[in-house]
Amino acid sequence: QLQLVESGGGLVQPGGSLRLSCAASGFTLDYLAIGWYRQAPGKEREEVSCISSNGANLKYAEFVKGRFTIGRDNAKNTVYLQMNSLEPEDTAIYYCAADPRPPQALCVTPDYWGQGTQVTVSS
């Protein structure tokens, strides 16, 4: 079965950058839209970004536009989230999730989730 593993989280200062990776095993990502979601303590999980299986369509939450970039390398079975200009409000556990969708479609209700990686933005 498909398994997703996030990596790249850590502690950074405000204004810093991190690059998160989502590596898949057990199934190719070629046919899956991949989304990044985050959950901060005491808050509901929220969608950060999504990329269609063919990489043609991208979606970003308003609060990360201009700061975060999602990309994928299907040959490596990996999806990335480049996070720049990080703010304390970005502190959360970040999850990647896979959604079986048509090639150009974006995330709706992902079926598979990774274990998450912690991102902490603090001075």
C-alpha positions as semicolon CSV with decimal commas, in nm:
position;residue;x (nm);y (nm);z (nm)
1;Q;0,000;0,000;0,000
2;L;0,101;0,360;-0,045
3;Q;0,310;0,510;0,232
4;L;0,413;0,873;0,261
5;V;0,704;1,000;0,469
6;E;0,766;1,369;0,532
7;S;1,106;1,512;0,616
8;G;1,283;1,846;0,633
9;G;1,113;2,005;0,930
10;G;1,301;2,177;1,206
11;L;1,354;2,496;1,401
12;V;1,417;2,818;1,210
13;Q;1,416;3,188;1,287
14;P;1,149;3,419;1,146
15;G;1,237;3,502;0,788
16;G;1,419;3,175;0,741
17;S;1,352;2,892;0,498
18;L;1,288;2,520;0,504
19;R;1,236;2,265;0,231
20;L;0,998;1,982;0,314
21;S;0,998;1,656;0,124
22;C;0,729;1,392;0,087
23;A;0,862;1,058;-0,030
24;A;0,628;0,785;-0,145
25;S;0,671;0,410;-0,140
26;G;0,447;0,123;-0,239
27;F;0,287;0,317;-0,522
28;T;0,390;0,571;-0,781
29;L;0,287;0,933;-0,734
30;D;0,222;0,966;-1,107
31;Y;-0,152;0,928;-1,060
32;L;-0,193;1,117;-0,734
33;A;-0,252;1,476;-0,650
34;I;-0,038;1,561;-0,348
35;G;-0,129;1,817;-0,088
36;W;0,048;1,972;0,207
37;Y;-0,156;2,032;0,519
38;R;-0,064;2,167;0,858
39;Q;-0,202;2,161;1,207
40;A;-0,096;2,396;1,483
41;P;-0,163;2,324;1,851
42;G;-0,524;2,392;1,936
43;K;-0,619;2,461;1,576
44;E;-0,791;2,270;1,299
45;R;-0,593;2,112;1,021
46;E;-0,573;2,336;0,716
47;E;-0,466;2,294;0,358
48;V;-0,144;2,469;0,265
49;S;-0,094;2,368;-0,096
50;C;-0,174;2,105;-0,355
51;I;-0,025;1,996;-0,684
52;S;-0,201;1,790;-0,949
53;S;-0,061;1,455;-1,049
54;N;0,073;1,593;-1,377
55;G;0,220;1,897;-1,204
56;A;0,032;2,139;-1,425
57;N;-0,199;2,285;-1,164
58;L;-0,102;2,432;-0,829
59;K;-0,302;2,564;-0,539
60;Y;-0,190;2,772;-0,243
61;A;-0,365;2,891;0,066
62;E;-0,388;3,268;0,079
63;F;-0,167;3,285;0,384
64;V;0,132;3,128;0,205
65;K;0,105;3,281;-0,142
66;G;0,431;3,435;-0,248
67;R;0,621;3,255;0,026
68;F;0,574;2,882;-0,033
69;T;0,627;2,683;-0,351
70;I;0,511;2,329;-0,418
71;G;0,677;2,106;-0,674
72;R;0,707;1,742;-0,764
73;D;0,957;1,507;-0,919
74;N;0,765;1,199;-1,021
75;A;1,084;1,026;-1,131
76;K;1,198;1,042;-0,769
77;N;0,848;0,975;-0,637
78;T;0,881;1,288;-0,426
79;V;0,689;1,610;-0,368
80;Y;0,848;1,919;-0,217
81;L;0,734;2,226;-0,032
82;Q;0,980;2,514;-0,035
83;M;0,896;2,750;0,249
84;N;1,050;3,096;0,251
85;S;0,996;3,401;0,470
86;L;0,870;3,183;0,749
87;E;0,667;3,341;1,024
88;P;0,588;3,225;1,378
89;E;0,232;3,162;1,259
90;D;0,369;2,892;1,029
91;T;0,461;2,679;1,329
92;A;0,274;2,350;1,296
93;I;0,304;1,985;1,210
94;Y;0,311;1,957;0,833
95;Y;0,162;1,656;0,660
96;C;0,164;1,545;0,302
97;A;-0,136;1,360;0,166
98;A;-0,225;1,180;-0,155
99;D;-0,553;1,211;-0,340
100;P;-0,641;0,986;-0,638
101;R;-0,757;1,239;-0,892
102;P;-0,750;1,295;-1,269
103;P;-0,419;1,429;-1,406
104;Q;-0,510;1,799;-1,382
105;A;-0,724;1,782;-1,071
106;L;-0,631;1,921;-0,732
107;C;-0,683;1,782;-0,384
108;V;-1,031;1,726;-0,249
109;T;-1,029;1,453;0,013
110;P;-0,692;1,281;0,042
111;D;-0,696;0,910;0,117
112;Y;-0,338;0,867;0,235
113;W;-0,143;1,066;0,491
114;G;0,211;1,080;0,615
115;Q;0,315;1,093;0,979
116;G;0,399;1,462;0,972
117;T;0,710;1,670;1,030
118;Q;0,739;1,948;1,286
119;V;0,811;2,302;1,172
120;T;0,886;2,556;1,442
121;V;0,951;2,923;1,364
122;S;1,087;3,111;1,661
123;S;1,358;3,358;1,754
